[in-house]
């Protein structure tokens, strides 16, 4: 069976899995975001415990031709701590909602991480030299007699083992009343936006005490509230354009050139609802949980509860492509509503060439769609199939009455195992899939 | 123990001993040093360069010159600078201090002959990710570039600029942009050609950061170029940057436009600069138009009167009518300056027929920032237009703005009354002024009330004592019992300024009785206001009034049942003591303070004792 992605005929195989195997999963260890950096050499994850773990791809070595550069832990740090807002009597969770890498500007790497309220800019840098030689003490720490100093020693830098340091460089706080759901770095490399349920703010990366509110959908009377902002993203190369999606299944595109306040959108993307499939759940499942521009900037992709849609920025009235992620759940919406799964926020991502897309589902399944061939595939991130370089077998969920061999029935799906966060390497067929507290890395195997 | 010992000596290094004598002192000590403890403080400073505490590291870096002096020029060059070159791991504030220090380090490395030794550490500082550090490193590099001989500039400095300009990371390339203009004038023509080439490359860099850096230095670089190259090199770059896809780059080209226009002869402006400027004034992005509006006065001066008349006037009209409020506000801010700088022969005509109609529309703009920006400059037009036109055309606008719903607009008009006063006299306005002042004085926002209080002395001066007594005096008194402390405090300060203006006699008749009456107010906060007023007024009112009218009240209040009032009595007595007659001080103040010094309340005791010792009554 051919894999999906890039058009080449290949299969996905297991590469690595990170995280404990224990059945008992600590809440704090659950991965809440996954993000490759611009080169793909670094991979960052954030978790509910406020930690950020960065993996670095090893250089390919000639001795082990088959190992295609494994990702190993590069740096781990506590990005956010639980806090308490005394003025509003609110607990602020430490959970990392989003991580975004900044374009690399010197040997160090920088990223933005955010919880519900506060965005932080971190610098991850290497140190491989240390100073040696004191005047007042010997190298072993013994103090020298201060009255017998006859000459001055200037410290000398000596090589040492590589040390990776993460240091907080800026803290962007106190600008969001509601929970931050998105951060996105602008292509001008000096600003970024942050979105919460009702507002979008624009920040300068070097200024922490001031941000500009560019979108505010808060009604004068909160009783009249009918929709919230669910995600927002800057255009990859037009610095004046950004989009935000809403709980009503619509996407607004704004042009910051037109006015300082972007309350009025430039484009409005909405697919007319099919009256025949209207139900109590229509509005809930049409809510968009993620929006992502393609690398080219021509398209954007939105994820709602049951499908992924690809929109051409030039066509507002309907998506150019629609892919069903798990249509078989349509009959299960009632129980999914009861166990709150219907409110799960699945994310989606593009591959490096925009030819394929990936998004998650339940039962540790994730889906990939090839945009050229319209082929799709369901794969599973599980310990059982994690043999070194083992090929992933496509999974099938049985939708009809009779279950064929190798098929899984809808009723036996585990809704506690959900894949919400995935990331695709910007240049290669390497993907990172977060399954609860485990991070799976898969890569292609060319036939 | 070391800590205390060294810190005392370290701080002594700050004594203003001249550099030369300190150097001699240190060198002589070093020569005879054999276990000499004068090395000790320097040893501490060097060790603290790598202390774990940032503050101590920062301290040491700030005294880097002391370390360098002690080491001598040779060791500074061969040991200290190599160490500093690799210290770029440090905290930003330490790096910032280091970058600054190195800018004035030339003498410490052996003078201009060795100034190039400072380049490596500054080069590495010019590549860090923190902008303020990079900027400081560039500033220091620019500073020491002048200390290089022409030969050293080509051998050491210019290669550094090239390295930075072709660096892998954009941080180094942005830093390079600021260095071209300092080395260009002093190098040979072949090197000049290379520098121009490097600058061209950076102007079309992939990253917007670098293009922005280049765009912001374009004007500065143009200034050092030969005029022919300005035309052949700079103008194409300017045109390209001004139509960059990123508006953050385009808006910087507007700034460059000013410098470039100043360099070119008048006859070239039309062909080389104006197309770009016209395009910027109509740019799709409001931020670019905002920049044009913000730089309008500079642009106007740079392009001269003819182009102003033909091009800038319509452009300015458009900016005043722009669809984005931010742009209108920026343009409104420039109305006065623009009108002032119009050529004399057509000034009045342009204002009356082109600018004034737009201004009239802005008075009723939907955005309050626009209106208040206009209100802050509109009064200035009256001096340009003269009495008759002001009365006919501007006065209705002032009156409309005085009635504006937004307090900031009204405040801005009131704060600029002096301009109108000179031209038409304030009487013309007083009818409308009064309701506006009263409304502001009673505004629900205390910051608005505070702002109008601050203008009271100015208004009083212009309206005269009669008008003031009749209409405004009661307002000033009402503020004394405002429920916000900041207002009461400002009100007392206001009284003092009024007395300074109108004199002690006026104070005695109008203010003092009212202030004194508040001493019996049931609210202790108001009673305290009496004391604060007396503190403020005593000096302005003079010895006689203070002793005869104010002192008795203060003394009487020493028996107040509220301790806060009593200790404020002690504080007041301390304050007004120097103004009082010495007999009253001994006979009346002393016994009261002595009594308060035995008060049950410890604060009252404290302030009474303090007053006794300050007034030397013990």
mmCIF file of N, CA, C and O in Angstrom, chain B residues 531-608:
data_model
loop_
_atom_site.group_PDB
_atom_site.id
_atom_site.type_symbol
_atom_site.label_atom_id
_atom_site.label_comp_id
_atom_site.label_asym_id
_atom_site.label_seq_id
_atom_site.Cartn_x
_atom_site.Cartn_y
_atom_site.Cartn_z
ATOM 1 N N UNK B 531 -4.695 72.503 56.893
ATOM 2 C CA UNK B 531 -3.264 72.499 57.240
ATOM 3 C C UNK B 531 -2.399 72.461 55.978
ATOM 4 O O UNK B 531 -1.402 73.174 55.885
ATOM 5 N N UNK B 532 -2.802 71.642 55.019
ATOM 6 C CA UNK B 532 -1.991 71.535 53.788
ATOM 7 C C UNK B 532 -1.983 72.875 53.054
ATOM 8 O O UNK B 532 -0.972 73.286 52.496
ATOM 9 N N UNK B 533 -3.151 73.557 53.065
ATOM 10 C CA UNK B 533 -3.223 74.855 52.400
ATOM 11 C C UNK B 533 -2.298 75.847 53.098
ATOM 12 O O UNK B 533 -1.584 76.613 52.447
ATOM 13 N N UNK B 534 -2.329 75.811 54.392
ATOM 14 C CA UNK B 534 -1.481 76.746 55.152
ATOM 15 C C UNK B 534 -0.012 76.464 54.846
ATOM 16 O O UNK B 534 0.771 77.393 54.631
ATOM 17 N N UNK B 535 0.338 75.191 54.791
ATOM 18 C CA UNK B 535 1.722 74.836 54.425
ATOM 19 C C UNK B 535 2.103 75.469 53.101
ATOM 20 O O UNK B 535 3.191 76.005 52.937
ATOM 21 N N UNK B 536 1.169 75.373 52.147
ATOM 22 C CA UNK B 536 1.484 75.845 50.800
ATOM 23 C C UNK B 536 1.475 77.372 50.722
ATOM 24 O O UNK B 536 2.236 77.967 49.966
ATOM 25 N N UNK B 537 0.596 77.986 51.497
ATOM 26 C CA UNK B 537 0.387 79.423 51.328
ATOM 27 C C UNK B 537 1.318 80.281 52.168
ATOM 28 O O UNK B 537 1.549 81.442 51.836
ATOM 29 N N UNK B 538 1.820 79.731 53.275
ATOM 30 C CA UNK B 538 2.532 80.565 54.245
ATOM 31 C C UNK B 538 3.627 81.405 53.584
ATOM 32 O O UNK B 538 3.719 82.601 53.818
ATOM 33 N N UNK B 539 4.397 80.766 52.748
ATOM 34 C CA UNK B 539 5.522 81.497 52.173
ATOM 35 C C UNK B 539 5.047 82.620 51.245
ATOM 36 O O UNK B 539 5.533 83.748 51.320
ATOM 37 N N UNK B 540 4.050 82.289 50.409
ATOM 38 C CA UNK B 540 3.549 83.276 49.456
ATOM 39 C C UNK B 540 2.848 84.430 50.177
ATOM 40 O O UNK B 540 2.865 85.570 49.718
ATOM 41 N N UNK B 541 2.203 84.138 51.311
ATOM 42 C CA UNK B 541 1.443 85.173 52.012
ATOM 43 C C UNK B 541 2.333 86.057 52.885
ATOM 44 O O UNK B 541 1.964 87.188 53.214
ATOM 45 N N UNK B 542 3.446 85.552 53.324
ATOM 46 C CA UNK B 542 4.382 86.373 54.104
ATOM 47 C C UNK B 542 4.142 86.287 55.613
ATOM 48 O O UNK B 542 3.166 85.709 56.092
ATOM 49 N N UNK B 543 5.070 86.895 56.320
ATOM 50 C CA UNK B 543 5.113 86.754 57.770
ATOM 51 C C UNK B 543 3.851 87.273 58.451
ATOM 52 O O UNK B 543 3.284 86.609 59.320
ATOM 53 N N UNK B 544 3.392 88.429 58.005
ATOM 54 C CA UNK B 544 2.297 89.075 58.717
ATOM 55 C C UNK B 544 1.041 88.217 58.716
ATOM 56 O O UNK B 544 0.501 87.879 59.776
ATOM 57 N N UNK B 545 0.589 87.857 57.525
ATOM 58 C CA UNK B 545 -0.651 87.071 57.420
ATOM 59 C C UNK B 545 -0.483 85.723 58.103
ATOM 60 O O UNK B 545 -1.385 85.253 58.808
ATOM 61 N N UNK B 546 0.682 85.121 57.902
ATOM 62 C CA UNK B 546 0.888 83.803 58.483
ATOM 63 C C UNK B 546 0.796 83.851 60.007
ATOM 64 O O UNK B 546 0.101 83.041 60.621
ATOM 65 N N UNK B 547 1.478 84.812 60.598
ATOM 66 C CA UNK B 547 1.481 84.881 62.056
ATOM 67 C C UNK B 547 0.112 85.258 62.604
ATOM 68 O O UNK B 547 -0.381 84.665 63.563
ATOM 69 N N UNK B 548 -0.511 86.246 61.937
ATOM 70 C CA UNK B 548 -1.750 86.776 62.536
ATOM 71 C C UNK B 548 -2.974 85.934 62.218
ATOM 72 O O UNK B 548 -3.860 85.784 63.055
ATOM 73 N N UNK B 549 -3.047 85.400 61.010
ATOM 74 C CA UNK B 549 -4.282 84.712 60.646
ATOM 75 C C UNK B 549 -4.174 83.197 60.616
ATOM 76 O O UNK B 549 -5.111 82.506 60.958
ATOM 77 N N UNK B 550 -3.037 82.699 60.217
ATOM 78 C CA UNK B 550 -2.952 81.239 60.048
ATOM 79 C C UNK B 550 -2.495 80.544 61.310
ATOM 80 O O UNK B 550 -3.026 79.509 61.683
ATOM 81 N N UNK B 551 -1.504 81.112 61.958
ATOM 82 C CA UNK B 551 -0.941 80.438 63.124
ATOM 83 C C UNK B 551 -1.993 80.115 64.192
ATOM 84 O O UNK B 551 -2.021 78.986 64.687
ATOM 85 N N UNK B 552 -2.880 81.081 64.534
ATOM 86 C CA UNK B 552 -3.856 80.764 65.583
ATOM 87 C C UNK B 552 -4.676 79.524 65.247
ATOM 88 O O UNK B 552 -4.974 78.713 66.136
ATOM 89 N N UNK B 553 -5.037 79.401 63.967
ATOM 90 C CA UNK B 553 -5.843 78.243 63.557
ATOM 91 C C UNK B 553 -5.061 76.951 63.761
ATOM 92 O O UNK B 553 -5.574 75.975 64.327
ATOM 93 N N UNK B 554 -3.800 76.974 63.332
ATOM 94 C CA UNK B 554 -2.988 75.764 63.454
ATOM 95 C C UNK B 554 -2.863 75.377 64.924
ATOM 96 O O UNK B 554 -3.023 74.211 65.295
ATOM 97 N N UNK B 555 -2.601 76.370 65.745
ATOM 98 C CA UNK B 555 -2.419 76.084 67.172
ATOM 99 C C UNK B 555 -3.695 75.523 67.775
ATOM 100 O O UNK B 555 -3.668 74.570 68.549
ATOM 101 N N UNK B 556 -4.816 76.099 67.323
ATOM 102 C CA UNK B 556 -6.093 75.641 67.861
ATOM 103 C C UNK B 556 -6.322 74.168 67.509
ATOM 104 O O UNK B 556 -6.858 73.388 68.294
ATOM 105 N N UNK B 557 -5.876 73.807 66.315
ATOM 106 C CA UNK B 557 -6.115 72.427 65.864
ATOM 107 C C UNK B 557 -5.236 71.408 66.580
ATOM 108 O O UNK B 557 -5.424 70.212 66.421
ATOM 109 N N UNK B 558 -4.266 71.875 67.353
ATOM 110 C CA UNK B 558 -3.404 70.923 68.056
ATOM 111 C C UNK B 558 -4.196 70.119 69.073
ATOM 112 O O UNK B 558 -3.732 69.081 69.559
ATOM 113 N N UNK B 559 -5.412 70.597 69.392
ATOM 114 C CA UNK B 559 -6.229 69.841 70.335
ATOM 115 C C UNK B 559 -7.233 68.949 69.621
ATOM 116 O O UNK B 559 -8.138 68.414 70.252
ATOM 117 N N UNK B 560 -7.074 68.769 68.322
ATOM 118 C CA UNK B 560 -8.031 67.961 67.549
ATOM 119 C C UNK B 560 -8.078 66.533 68.089
ATOM 120 O O UNK B 560 -7.074 65.997 68.563
ATOM 121 N N UNK B 561 -9.251 65.940 67.994
ATOM 122 C CA UNK B 561 -9.366 64.588 68.556
ATOM 123 C C UNK B 561 -8.735 63.511 67.644
ATOM 124 O O UNK B 561 -8.460 62.415 68.097
ATOM 125 N N UNK B 562 -8.540 63.859 66.377
ATOM 126 C CA UNK B 562 -7.952 62.870 65.456
ATOM 127 C C UNK B 562 -6.426 63.022 65.427
ATOM 128 O O UNK B 562 -5.908 64.115 65.206
ATOM 129 N N UNK B 563 -5.739 61.934 65.691
ATOM 130 C CA UNK B 563 -4.276 61.982 65.778
ATOM 131 C C UNK B 563 -3.643 62.447 64.468
ATOM 132 O O UNK B 563 -2.653 63.176 64.467
ATOM 133 N N UNK B 564 -4.244 62.032 63.340
ATOM 134 C CA UNK B 564 -3.688 62.439 62.040
ATOM 135 C C UNK B 564 -3.648 63.957 61.896
ATOM 136 O O UNK B 564 -2.728 64.514 61.334
ATOM 137 N N UNK B 565 -4.691 64.599 62.425
ATOM 138 C CA UNK B 565 -4.722 66.055 62.354
ATOM 139 C C UNK B 565 -3.618 66.603 63.258
ATOM 140 O O UNK B 565 -2.877 67.505 62.864
ATOM 141 N N UNK B 566 -3.490 66.016 64.448
ATOM 142 C CA UNK B 566 -2.505 66.544 65.407
ATOM 143 C C UNK B 566 -1.084 66.420 64.861
ATOM 144 O O UNK B 566 -0.297 67.352 64.960
ATOM 145 N N UNK B 567 -0.761 65.271 64.288
ATOM 146 C CA UNK B 567 0.641 65.210 63.823
ATOM 147 C C UNK B 567 0.858 66.062 62.584
ATOM 148 O O UNK B 567 1.955 66.538 62.330
ATOM 149 N N UNK B 568 -0.220 66.323 61.853
ATOM 150 C CA UNK B 568 -0.071 67.259 60.741
ATOM 151 C C UNK B 568 0.085 68.690 61.253
ATOM 152 O O UNK B 568 0.688 69.517 60.578
ATOM 153 N N UNK B 569 -0.475 68.971 62.441
ATOM 154 C CA UNK B 569 -0.238 70.277 63.068
ATOM 155 C C UNK B 569 1.264 70.413 63.328
ATOM 156 O O UNK B 569 1.883 71.429 62.990
ATOM 157 N N UNK B 570 1.860 69.351 63.892
ATOM 158 C CA UNK B 570 3.301 69.389 64.174
ATOM 159 C C UNK B 570 4.090 69.614 62.883
ATOM 160 O O UNK B 570 5.016 70.428 62.833
ATOM 161 N N UNK B 571 3.664 68.894 61.826
ATOM 162 C CA UNK B 571 4.376 69.045 60.555
ATOM 163 C C UNK B 571 4.199 70.463 60.012
ATOM 164 O O UNK B 571 5.145 71.070 59.493
ATOM 165 N N UNK B 572 2.982 71.005 60.126
ATOM 166 C CA UNK B 572 2.715 72.350 59.624
ATOM 167 C C UNK B 572 3.553 73.377 60.376
ATOM 168 O O UNK B 572 4.108 74.290 59.768
ATOM 169 N N UNK B 573 3.609 73.205 61.684
ATOM 170 C CA UNK B 573 4.386 74.167 62.478
ATOM 171 C C UNK B 573 5.849 74.146 62.042
ATOM 172 O O UNK B 573 6.496 75.182 61.936
ATOM 173 N N UNK B 574 6.328 72.948 61.781
ATOM 174 C CA UNK B 574 7.717 72.840 61.312
ATOM 175 C C UNK B 574 7.889 73.573 59.983
ATOM 176 O O UNK B 574 8.867 74.256 59.748
ATOM 177 N N UNK B 575 6.856 73.439 59.120
ATOM 178 C CA UNK B 575 6.919 74.040 57.795
ATOM 179 C C UNK B 575 6.836 75.568 57.866
ATOM 180 O O UNK B 575 7.600 76.272 57.213
ATOM 181 N N UNK B 576 5.873 76.081 58.651
ATOM 182 C CA UNK B 576 5.670 77.537 58.647
ATOM 183 C C UNK B 576 6.575 78.246 59.655
ATOM 184 O O UNK B 576 6.687 79.475 59.614
ATOM 185 N N UNK B 577 7.207 77.484 60.526
ATOM 186 C CA UNK B 577 8.088 78.073 61.552
ATOM 187 C C UNK B 577 9.027 79.150 61.021
ATOM 188 O O UNK B 577 9.063 80.264 61.547
ATOM 189 N N UNK B 578 9.770 78.860 59.958
ATOM 190 C CA UNK B 578 10.731 79.847 59.449
ATOM 191 C C UNK B 578 10.071 81.153 58.977
ATOM 192 O O UNK B 578 10.734 82.187 58.909
ATOM 193 N N UNK B 579 8.774 81.108 58.641
ATOM 194 C CA UNK B 579 8.108 82.312 58.149
ATOM 195 C C UNK B 579 7.644 83.177 59.327
ATOM 196 O O UNK B 579 7.431 84.376 59.193
ATOM 197 N N UNK B 580 7.467 82.548 60.506
ATOM 198 C CA UNK B 580 6.862 83.238 61.650
ATOM 199 C C UNK B 580 7.814 84.235 62.306
ATOM 200 O O UNK B 580 9.039 84.129 62.169
ATOM 201 N N UNK B 581 7.217 85.169 63.021
ATOM 202 C CA UNK B 581 8.027 86.069 63.856
ATOM 203 C C UNK B 581 8.643 85.235 64.972
ATOM 204 O O UNK B 581 8.011 84.327 65.506
ATOM 205 N N UNK B 582 9.879 85.583 65.369
ATOM 206 C CA UNK B 582 10.570 84.727 66.333
ATOM 207 C C UNK B 582 9.902 84.765 67.705
ATOM 208 O O UNK B 582 9.946 83.787 68.452
ATOM 209 N N UNK B 583 9.263 85.912 68.012
ATOM 210 C CA UNK B 583 8.603 85.968 69.326
ATOM 211 C C UNK B 583 7.452 84.974 69.368
ATOM 212 O O UNK B 583 7.273 84.255 70.353
ATOM 213 N N UNK B 584 6.681 84.926 68.264
ATOM 214 C CA UNK B 584 5.550 83.999 68.217
ATOM 215 C C UNK B 584 6.037 82.556 68.298
ATOM 216 O O UNK B 584 5.407 81.694 68.915
ATOM 217 N N UNK B 585 7.187 82.331 67.695
ATOM 218 C CA UNK B 585 7.748 80.982 67.682
ATOM 219 C C UNK B 585 8.023 80.513 69.117
ATOM 220 O O UNK B 585 7.656 79.399 69.495
ATOM 221 N N UNK B 586 8.643 81.399 69.883
ATOM 222 C CA UNK B 586 8.989 81.040 71.261
ATOM 223 C C UNK B 586 7.745 81.003 72.150
ATOM 224 O O UNK B 586 7.563 80.067 72.924
ATOM 225 N N UNK B 587 6.922 82.035 71.991
ATOM 226 C CA UNK B 587 5.824 82.191 72.939
ATOM 227 C C UNK B 587 4.648 81.275 72.635
ATOM 228 O O UNK B 587 4.008 80.760 73.552
ATOM 229 N N UNK B 588 4.380 81.021 71.342
ATOM 230 C CA UNK B 588 3.165 80.275 71.037
ATOM 231 C C UNK B 588 3.435 78.866 70.500
ATOM 232 O O UNK B 588 2.814 77.910 70.948
ATOM 233 N N UNK B 589 4.381 78.774 69.600
ATOM 234 C CA UNK B 589 4.606 77.476 68.955
ATOM 235 C C UNK B 589 5.268 76.491 69.914
ATOM 236 O O UNK B 589 4.853 75.342 70.029
ATOM 237 N N UNK B 590 6.271 76.980 70.621
ATOM 238 C CA UNK B 590 7.053 76.090 71.478
ATOM 239 C C UNK B 590 6.188 75.327 72.488
ATOM 240 O O UNK B 590 6.260 74.096 72.555
ATOM 241 N N UNK B 591 5.324 76.042 73.280
ATOM 242 C CA UNK B 591 4.517 75.280 74.244
ATOM 243 C C UNK B 591 3.614 74.231 73.591
ATOM 244 O O UNK B 591 3.469 73.128 74.130
ATOM 245 N N UNK B 592 3.063 74.590 72.441
ATOM 246 C CA UNK B 592 2.166 73.634 71.767
ATOM 247 C C UNK B 592 2.941 72.385 71.330
ATOM 248 O O UNK B 592 2.494 71.245 71.550
ATOM 249 N N UNK B 593 4.100 72.607 70.758
ATOM 250 C CA UNK B 593 4.896 71.457 70.307
ATOM 251 C C UNK B 593 5.346 70.618 71.495
ATOM 252 O O UNK B 593 5.369 69.384 71.425
ATOM 253 N N UNK B 594 5.673 71.276 72.565
ATOM 254 C CA UNK B 594 6.097 70.517 73.756
ATOM 255 C C UNK B 594 4.962 69.654 74.272
ATOM 256 O O UNK B 594 5.165 68.521 74.684
ATOM 257 N N UNK B 595 3.764 70.217 74.189
ATOM 258 C CA UNK B 595 2.608 69.447 74.630
ATOM 259 C C UNK B 595 2.398 68.235 73.692
ATOM 260 O O UNK B 595 2.175 67.111 74.154
ATOM 261 N N UNK B 596 2.500 68.515 72.386
ATOM 262 C CA UNK B 596 2.313 67.421 71.420
ATOM 263 C C UNK B 596 3.395 66.354 71.588
ATOM 264 O O UNK B 596 3.155 65.170 71.329
ATOM 265 N N UNK B 597 4.573 66.763 72.033
ATOM 266 C CA UNK B 597 5.672 65.810 72.205
ATOM 267 C C UNK B 597 5.389 64.818 73.322
ATOM 268 O O UNK B 597 6.072 63.799 73.456
ATOM 269 N N UNK B 598 4.388 65.118 74.124
ATOM 270 C CA UNK B 598 4.012 64.166 75.186
ATOM 271 C C UNK B 598 2.680 63.497 74.848
ATOM 272 O O UNK B 598 2.040 62.906 75.708
ATOM 273 N N UNK B 599 2.269 63.628 73.592
ATOM 274 C CA UNK B 599 0.987 63.058 73.154
ATOM 275 C C UNK B 599 0.992 61.541 73.353
ATOM 276 O O UNK B 599 2.045 60.898 73.398
ATOM 277 N N UNK B 600 -0.211 60.979 73.458
ATOM 278 C CA UNK B 600 -0.314 59.531 73.621
ATOM 279 C C UNK B 600 0.076 58.802 72.336
ATOM 280 O O UNK B 600 0.597 57.698 72.363
ATOM 281 N N UNK B 601 -0.237 59.441 71.217
ATOM 282 C CA UNK B 601 0.018 58.793 69.928
ATOM 283 C C UNK B 601 1.492 58.918 69.545
ATOM 284 O O UNK B 601 2.081 60.004 69.618
ATOM 285 N N UNK B 602 2.095 57.806 69.161
ATOM 286 C CA UNK B 602 3.539 57.844 68.923
ATOM 287 C C UNK B 602 3.925 58.643 67.669
ATOM 288 O O UNK B 602 4.976 59.261 67.627
ATOM 289 N N UNK B 603 3.041 58.663 66.662
ATOM 290 C CA UNK B 603 3.350 59.440 65.458
ATOM 291 C C UNK B 603 3.345 60.927 65.767
ATOM 292 O O UNK B 603 4.186 61.684 65.295
ATOM 293 N N UNK B 604 2.350 61.345 66.586
ATOM 294 C CA UNK B 604 2.253 62.758 66.964
ATOM 295 C C UNK B 604 3.533 63.140 67.709
ATOM 296 O O UNK B 604 4.165 64.166 67.426
ATOM 297 N N UNK B 605 3.922 62.280 68.647
ATOM 298 C CA UNK B 605 5.144 62.524 69.423
ATOM 299 C C UNK B 605 6.340 62.697 68.504
ATOM 300 O O UNK B 605 7.115 63.645 68.617
ATOM 301 N N UNK B 606 6.446 61.751 67.571
ATOM 302 C CA UNK B 606 7.597 61.742 66.674
ATOM 303 C C UNK B 606 7.700 63.045 65.895
ATOM 304 O O UNK B 606 8.747 63.701 65.858
ATOM 305 N N UNK B 607 6.562 63.449 65.280
ATOM 306 C CA UNK B 607 6.625 64.640 64.421
ATOM 307 C C UNK B 607 6.802 65.915 65.247
ATOM 308 O O UNK B 607 7.424 66.867 64.795
ATOM 309 N N UNK B 608 6.246 65.902 66.483
ATOM 310 C CA UNK B 608 6.433 67.066 67.359
ATOM 311 C C UNK B 608 7.911 67.204 67.705
ATOM 312 O O UNK B 608 8.492 68.288 67.629
#
